[in-house]
């Protein structure tokens, strides 16, 4: 199994990244920081006769990496009770891939597993549940098996490391992944 992490945070070393690092400690994986990629917002051409026109950005590069991996971790801070803008721009562009003849996008995603790691303040285990549900709906739509999630609590970088429940869940995910490698 090969693992790809899509980091949606807008900052280096934030709580989501720290929690994800705990979950992947000692496990070979690939990381893509969406903030470092130029992924333009979608120009919706789903119903245009010719479909989507090519966009000169990094979306295809990221999508090819997604399609080359078996286990996908969507790591995002909970920004205003949803996924980060970097993550949302990327996921919105999946509409483009669904019509792209270069990819058997939906069929390919159906052969992978998805996992979500999210952190936030302001009662994230309760107020972050709509974010988790949104990911579940997205994964269901593309028929990608959903393996689970971790929600950690933290505001300033490093706060999540004091969240004993999130740390334990990250360690459990680590053991689960190692058993499958």
CSV table of N, CA, C and O in Angstrom, one decimal, residues 39-124:
chain,number,residue,atom,x,y,z
A,39,UNK,N,-3.5,25.8,-7.9
A,39,UNK,CA,-4.7,25.1,-8.3
A,39,UNK,C,-5.8,26.2,-8.4
A,39,UNK,O,-6.2,26.7,-7.3
A,40,UNK,N,-6.1,26.5,-9.6
A,40,UNK,CA,-7.1,27.6,-9.8
A,40,UNK,C,-8.5,27.1,-9.4
A,40,UNK,O,-8.8,25.9,-9.6
A,41,UNK,N,-9.4,28.0,-9.0
A,41,UNK,CA,-10.8,27.7,-8.8
A,41,UNK,C,-11.4,27.1,-10.1
A,41,UNK,O,-11.0,27.5,-11.2
A,42,UNK,N,-12.4,26.3,-9.9
A,42,UNK,CA,-13.1,25.7,-11.0
A,42,UNK,C,-13.9,26.7,-11.9
A,42,UNK,O,-14.4,27.7,-11.3
A,43,UNK,N,-13.8,26.6,-13.2
A,43,UNK,CA,-14.6,27.3,-14.1
A,43,UNK,C,-15.6,26.2,-14.6
A,43,UNK,O,-15.2,25.4,-15.4
A,44,UNK,N,-16.8,26.2,-14.1
A,44,UNK,CA,-17.7,25.1,-14.3
A,44,UNK,C,-18.2,25.0,-15.7
A,44,UNK,O,-18.9,25.8,-16.3
A,45,UNK,N,-17.7,23.9,-16.4
A,45,UNK,CA,-18.1,23.6,-17.7
A,45,UNK,C,-18.6,22.2,-17.8
A,45,UNK,O,-18.5,21.5,-18.9
A,46,UNK,N,-19.2,21.7,-16.7
A,46,UNK,CA,-19.7,20.3,-16.7
A,46,UNK,C,-20.7,20.1,-17.8
A,46,UNK,O,-20.8,19.0,-18.3
A,47,UNK,N,-21.5,21.1,-18.1
A,47,UNK,CA,-22.6,20.9,-19.1
A,47,UNK,C,-22.3,21.5,-20.4
A,47,UNK,O,-23.2,21.4,-21.3
A,48,UNK,N,-21.1,22.0,-20.6
A,48,UNK,CA,-20.7,22.5,-21.9
A,48,UNK,C,-20.5,21.4,-22.9
A,48,UNK,O,-19.9,20.3,-22.5
A,49,UNK,N,-20.8,21.5,-24.1
A,49,UNK,CA,-20.7,20.5,-25.1
A,49,UNK,C,-19.3,19.9,-25.2
A,49,UNK,O,-19.1,18.7,-25.2
A,50,UNK,N,-18.3,20.8,-25.2
A,50,UNK,CA,-17.0,20.3,-25.3
A,50,UNK,C,-16.3,20.0,-24.0
A,50,UNK,O,-15.2,19.5,-24.0
A,51,UNK,N,-17.0,20.1,-22.9
A,51,UNK,CA,-16.5,19.8,-21.6
A,51,UNK,C,-15.5,20.9,-21.1
A,51,UNK,O,-15.6,22.1,-21.6
A,52,UNK,N,-14.7,20.6,-20.3
A,52,UNK,CA,-13.7,21.5,-19.6
A,52,UNK,C,-12.6,21.9,-20.6
A,52,UNK,O,-12.1,21.0,-21.2
A,53,UNK,N,-12.2,23.1,-20.6
A,53,UNK,CA,-11.0,23.5,-21.3
A,53,UNK,C,-9.8,23.3,-20.4
A,53,UNK,O,-9.9,23.3,-19.2
A,54,UNK,N,-8.6,23.0,-21.0
A,54,UNK,CA,-7.4,22.8,-20.2
A,54,UNK,C,-7.1,24.1,-19.4
A,54,UNK,O,-7.3,25.2,-19.8
A,55,UNK,N,-6.5,23.8,-18.2
A,55,UNK,CA,-6.2,24.9,-17.3
A,55,UNK,C,-4.7,24.7,-17.0
A,55,UNK,O,-4.2,23.7,-16.7
A,56,UNK,N,-3.9,25.8,-17.2
A,56,UNK,CA,-2.5,25.8,-17.0
A,56,UNK,C,-2.2,26.0,-15.5
A,56,UNK,O,-1.9,27.2,-15.1
A,57,UNK,N,-2.3,25.0,-14.7
A,57,UNK,CA,-1.9,25.0,-13.3
A,57,UNK,C,-1.4,23.7,-12.8
A,57,UNK,O,-1.1,22.8,-13.7
A,58,UNK,N,-1.4,23.5,-11.5
A,58,UNK,CA,-0.8,22.2,-11.0
A,58,UNK,C,-1.8,21.1,-10.7
A,58,UNK,O,-1.5,20.1,-10.1
A,59,UNK,N,-3.1,21.4,-11.1
A,59,UNK,CA,-4.1,20.4,-10.7
A,59,UNK,C,-3.8,19.0,-11.3
A,59,UNK,O,-4.0,18.0,-10.6
A,60,UNK,N,-3.5,18.9,-12.5
A,60,UNK,CA,-3.2,17.6,-13.1
A,60,UNK,C,-2.1,16.9,-12.4
A,60,UNK,O,-2.1,15.6,-12.2
A,61,UNK,N,-1.0,17.6,-12.1
A,61,UNK,CA,0.1,17.0,-11.3
A,61,UNK,C,-0.4,16.4,-10.0
A,61,UNK,O,0.0,15.2,-9.7
A,62,UNK,N,-1.2,17.1,-9.3
A,62,UNK,CA,-1.7,16.6,-8.0
A,62,UNK,C,-2.6,15.4,-8.3
A,62,UNK,O,-2.6,14.4,-7.6
A,63,UNK,N,-3.5,15.5,-9.3
A,63,UNK,CA,-4.4,14.4,-9.6
A,63,UNK,C,-3.7,13.1,-10.0
A,63,UNK,O,-4.1,12.0,-9.6
A,64,UNK,N,-2.6,13.3,-10.7
A,64,UNK,CA,-1.9,12.1,-11.1
A,64,UNK,C,-1.2,11.4,-9.9
A,64,UNK,O,-1.2,10.2,-9.8
A,65,UNK,N,-0.8,12.2,-9.0
A,65,UNK,CA,-0.2,11.7,-7.7
A,65,UNK,C,-1.3,10.9,-6.9
A,65,UNK,O,-1.1,9.9,-6.4
A,66,UNK,N,-2.5,11.5,-6.9
A,66,UNK,CA,-3.7,10.9,-6.2
A,66,UNK,C,-3.9,9.5,-6.8
A,66,UNK,O,-4.1,8.5,-6.2
A,67,UNK,N,-4.0,9.5,-8.2
A,67,UNK,CA,-4.3,8.3,-8.9
A,67,UNK,C,-3.2,7.2,-8.7
A,67,UNK,O,-3.5,6.0,-8.9
A,68,UNK,N,-2.0,7.6,-8.4
A,68,UNK,CA,-0.9,6.7,-8.3
A,68,UNK,C,-0.8,6.1,-6.9
A,68,UNK,O,0.1,5.2,-6.7
A,69,UNK,N,-1.6,6.5,-6.0
A,69,UNK,CA,-1.5,6.0,-4.6
A,69,UNK,C,-2.8,5.2,-4.2
A,69,UNK,O,-3.8,5.4,-4.8
A,70,UNK,N,-2.6,4.4,-3.2
A,70,UNK,CA,-3.7,3.5,-2.8
A,70,UNK,C,-4.5,4.0,-1.6
A,70,UNK,O,-5.7,3.8,-1.5
A,71,UNK,N,-3.8,4.7,-0.7
A,71,UNK,CA,-4.5,5.2,0.5
A,71,UNK,C,-4.2,6.7,0.6
A,71,UNK,O,-3.1,7.2,0.5
A,72,UNK,N,-5.3,7.5,0.6
A,72,UNK,CA,-5.3,8.9,0.6
A,72,UNK,C,-5.7,9.5,1.9
A,72,UNK,O,-6.8,9.2,2.4
A,73,UNK,N,-4.9,10.4,2.4
A,73,UNK,CA,-5.2,11.1,3.7
A,73,UNK,C,-5.5,12.6,3.3
A,73,UNK,O,-4.6,13.2,2.8
A,74,UNK,N,-6.7,13.0,3.6
A,74,UNK,CA,-7.1,14.4,3.4
A,74,UNK,C,-6.9,15.1,4.7
A,74,UNK,O,-7.7,14.9,5.6
A,75,UNK,N,-5.9,15.9,4.9
A,75,UNK,CA,-5.5,16.5,6.1
A,75,UNK,C,-5.8,18.0,6.0
A,75,UNK,O,-5.2,18.7,5.2
A,76,UNK,N,-6.8,18.4,6.8
A,76,UNK,CA,-7.2,19.9,6.7
A,76,UNK,C,-7.6,20.4,8.0
A,76,UNK,O,-8.2,19.8,8.8
A,77,UNK,N,-7.1,21.6,8.3
A,77,UNK,CA,-7.7,22.3,9.5
A,77,UNK,C,-9.2,22.6,9.2
A,77,UNK,O,-9.6,22.7,8.1
A,78,UNK,N,-9.9,22.8,10.3
A,78,UNK,CA,-11.3,23.1,10.2
A,78,UNK,C,-11.3,24.7,10.2
A,78,UNK,O,-11.1,25.3,11.2
A,79,UNK,N,-11.5,25.2,9.0
A,79,UNK,CA,-11.6,26.7,8.8
A,79,UNK,C,-13.0,27.1,8.6
A,79,UNK,O,-13.7,26.7,7.7
A,80,UNK,N,-13.5,27.9,9.6
A,80,UNK,CA,-14.9,28.3,9.5
A,80,UNK,C,-15.8,27.2,9.3
A,80,UNK,O,-16.7,27.2,8.5
A,81,UNK,N,-15.5,26.1,10.0
A,81,UNK,CA,-16.4,24.9,10.1
A,81,UNK,C,-16.5,24.1,8.8
A,81,UNK,O,-17.4,23.3,8.6
A,82,UNK,N,-15.5,24.2,8.0
A,82,UNK,CA,-15.4,23.5,6.8
A,82,UNK,C,-13.9,23.2,6.4
A,82,UNK,O,-13.0,23.5,7.2
A,83,UNK,N,-13.7,22.6,5.3
A,83,UNK,CA,-12.3,22.3,4.8
A,83,UNK,C,-11.7,23.6,4.4
A,83,UNK,O,-12.4,24.6,4.1
A,84,UNK,N,-10.4,23.6,4.4
A,84,UNK,CA,-9.6,24.8,3.9
A,84,UNK,C,-9.9,25.1,2.5
A,84,UNK,O,-10.4,24.3,1.7
A,85,UNK,N,-9.7,26.4,2.1
A,85,UNK,CA,-9.9,26.8,0.7
A,85,UNK,C,-9.0,26.1,-0.2
A,85,UNK,O,-9.4,25.7,-1.3
A,86,UNK,N,-7.7,25.7,0.2
A,86,UNK,CA,-6.8,25.0,-0.7
A,86,UNK,C,-7.4,23.6,-1.0
A,86,UNK,O,-7.4,23.2,-2.1
A,87,UNK,N,-8.0,23.0,0.0
A,87,UNK,CA,-8.6,21.6,-0.1
A,87,UNK,C,-9.8,21.7,-1.0
A,87,UNK,O,-10.0,20.9,-1.9
A,88,UNK,N,-10.6,22.7,-0.7
A,88,UNK,CA,-11.9,22.9,-1.4
A,88,UNK,C,-11.7,23.2,-2.9
A,88,UNK,O,-12.3,22.6,-3.8
A,89,UNK,N,-10.7,24.0,-3.2
A,89,UNK,CA,-10.4,24.3,-4.7
A,89,UNK,C,-10.0,23.0,-5.3
A,89,UNK,O,-10.4,22.7,-6.5
A,90,UNK,N,-9.2,22.1,-4.7
A,90,UNK,CA,-8.8,20.9,-5.3
A,90,UNK,C,-10.0,19.9,-5.5
A,90,UNK,O,-10.2,19.4,-6.6
A,91,UNK,N,-10.7,19.7,-4.5
A,91,UNK,CA,-11.9,18.8,-4.6
A,91,UNK,C,-12.9,19.4,-5.6
A,91,UNK,O,-13.5,18.6,-6.4
A,92,UNK,N,-13.1,20.6,-5.6
A,92,UNK,CA,-14.1,21.2,-6.6
A,92,UNK,C,-13.7,20.8,-8.0
A,92,UNK,O,-14.5,20.6,-8.9
A,93,UNK,N,-12.4,20.8,-8.3
A,93,UNK,CA,-11.9,20.5,-9.6
A,93,UNK,C,-12.1,19.0,-10.0
A,93,UNK,O,-11.9,18.7,-11.2
A,94,UNK,N,-12.5,18.2,-9.1
A,94,UNK,CA,-12.8,16.8,-9.4
A,94,UNK,C,-13.9,16.7,-10.5
A,94,UNK,O,-13.9,15.8,-11.3
A,95,UNK,N,-14.8,17.7,-10.5
A,95,UNK,CA,-15.8,17.8,-11.6
A,95,UNK,C,-15.2,17.7,-12.9
A,95,UNK,O,-15.7,17.1,-13.9
A,96,UNK,N,-14.0,18.4,-13.1
A,96,UNK,CA,-13.3,18.4,-14.3
A,96,UNK,C,-12.8,17.0,-14.6
A,96,UNK,O,-12.9,16.5,-15.8
A,97,UNK,N,-12.2,16.3,-13.7
A,97,UNK,CA,-11.6,15.0,-13.9
A,97,UNK,C,-12.7,14.0,-14.2
A,97,UNK,O,-12.4,13.0,-14.9
A,98,UNK,N,-13.9,14.2,-13.7
A,98,UNK,CA,-14.9,13.2,-14.0
A,98,UNK,C,-15.3,13.2,-15.5
A,98,UNK,O,-15.7,12.2,-16.0
A,99,UNK,N,-15.0,14.3,-16.2
A,99,UNK,CA,-15.2,14.3,-17.7
A,99,UNK,C,-13.9,14.2,-18.5
A,99,UNK,O,-14.0,14.2,-19.7
A,100,UNK,N,-12.8,14.1,-17.8
A,100,UNK,CA,-11.5,14.1,-18.5
A,100,UNK,C,-11.2,12.7,-19.0
A,100,UNK,O,-11.1,11.7,-18.3
A,101,UNK,N,-11.1,12.5,-20.3
A,101,UNK,CA,-11.0,11.2,-21.0
A,101,UNK,C,-9.6,10.6,-20.7
A,101,UNK,O,-9.4,9.4,-20.9
A,102,UNK,N,-8.7,11.4,-20.2
A,102,UNK,CA,-7.3,10.8,-19.8
A,102,UNK,C,-7.4,9.9,-18.6
A,102,UNK,O,-6.5,9.1,-18.4
A,103,UNK,N,-8.4,10.2,-17.8
A,103,UNK,CA,-8.5,9.4,-16.5
A,103,UNK,C,-9.8,8.6,-16.5
A,103,UNK,O,-10.8,9.1,-16.9
A,104,UNK,N,-9.7,7.5,-15.9
A,104,UNK,CA,-10.9,6.7,-15.5
A,104,UNK,C,-11.1,7.1,-14.0
A,104,UNK,O,-10.9,6.3,-13.1
A,105,UNK,N,-11.4,8.4,-13.8
A,105,UNK,CA,-11.3,9.0,-12.5
A,105,UNK,C,-12.1,8.3,-11.4
A,105,UNK,O,-11.6,7.9,-10.4
A,106,UNK,N,-13.4,8.2,-11.6
A,106,UNK,CA,-14.3,7.6,-10.6
A,106,UNK,C,-13.9,6.1,-10.4
A,106,UNK,O,-13.8,5.7,-9.3
A,107,UNK,N,-13.6,5.4,-11.5
A,107,UNK,CA,-13.3,4.0,-11.3
A,107,UNK,C,-11.9,3.9,-10.6
A,107,UNK,O,-11.8,3.0,-9.7
A,108,UNK,N,-11.0,4.8,-10.8
A,108,UNK,CA,-9.7,4.7,-10.1
A,108,UNK,C,-9.9,5.0,-8.6
A,108,UNK,O,-9.3,4.3,-7.8
A,109,UNK,N,-10.7,6.0,-8.3
A,109,UNK,CA,-10.9,6.4,-6.9
A,109,UNK,C,-11.6,5.2,-6.2
A,109,UNK,O,-11.3,5.0,-5.0
A,110,UNK,N,-12.4,4.5,-6.9
A,110,UNK,CA,-13.1,3.4,-6.2
A,110,UNK,C,-12.1,2.3,-5.8
A,110,UNK,O,-12.5,1.4,-5.0
A,111,UNK,N,-10.9,2.3,-6.3
A,111,UNK,CA,-9.9,1.3,-5.9
A,111,UNK,C,-9.0,1.8,-4.7
A,111,UNK,O,-8.1,1.1,-4.4
A,112,UNK,N,-9.3,2.9,-4.2
A,112,UNK,CA,-8.5,3.5,-3.2
A,112,UNK,C,-9.2,3.5,-1.8
A,112,UNK,O,-10.4,3.2,-1.8
A,113,UNK,N,-8.6,4.0,-0.8
A,113,UNK,CA,-9.2,4.2,0.5
A,113,UNK,C,-8.9,5.7,0.9
A,113,UNK,O,-7.8,6.2,0.7
A,114,UNK,N,-9.9,6.3,1.5
A,114,UNK,CA,-9.8,7.7,2.0
A,114,UNK,C,-9.9,7.8,3.5
A,114,UNK,O,-10.6,7.0,4.1
A,115,UNK,N,-9.1,8.7,4.0
A,115,UNK,CA,-9.1,8.9,5.5
A,115,UNK,C,-9.0,10.5,5.6
A,115,UNK,O,-8.4,11.1,4.8
A,116,UNK,N,-9.6,11.0,6.7
A,116,UNK,CA,-9.6,12.4,7.0
A,116,UNK,C,-8.9,12.7,8.3
A,116,UNK,O,-9.3,12.0,9.3
A,117,UNK,N,-8.0,13.6,8.3
A,117,UNK,CA,-7.5,14.1,9.6
A,117,UNK,C,-7.7,15.6,9.6
A,117,UNK,O,-7.3,16.3,8.7
A,118,UNK,N,-8.4,16.1,10.7
A,118,UNK,CA,-8.8,17.5,10.8
A,118,UNK,C,-8.5,18.0,12.2
A,118,UNK,O,-8.6,17.2,13.1
A,119,UNK,N,-8.2,19.2,12.3
A,119,UNK,CA,-8.1,19.8,13.6
A,119,UNK,C,-8.7,21.2,13.6
A,119,UNK,O,-8.8,21.9,12.6
A,120,UNK,N,-9.1,21.6,14.8
A,120,UNK,CA,-9.7,23.0,14.9
A,120,UNK,C,-9.9,23.3,16.4
A,120,UNK,O,-9.7,22.4,17.3
A,121,UNK,N,-10.3,24.5,16.6
A,121,UNK,CA,-10.7,24.9,17.9
A,121,UNK,C,-12.2,25.0,18.0
A,121,UNK,O,-12.9,24.5,17.1
A,122,UNK,N,-12.8,25.5,19.1
A,122,UNK,CA,-14.2,25.7,19.2
A,122,UNK,C,-15.0,24.4,19.0
A,122,UNK,O,-15.8,24.2,18.1
A,123,UNK,N,-14.7,23.5,19.9
A,123,UNK,CA,-15.4,22.2,20.0
A,123,UNK,C,-15.4,21.4,18.6
A,123,UNK,O,-16.4,21.1,18.1
A,124,UNK,N,-14.2,21.1,18.1
A,124,UNK,CA,-14.1,20.5,16.8
A,124,UNK,C,-14.8,19.1,16.7
A,124,UNK,O,-15.2,18.8,15.6
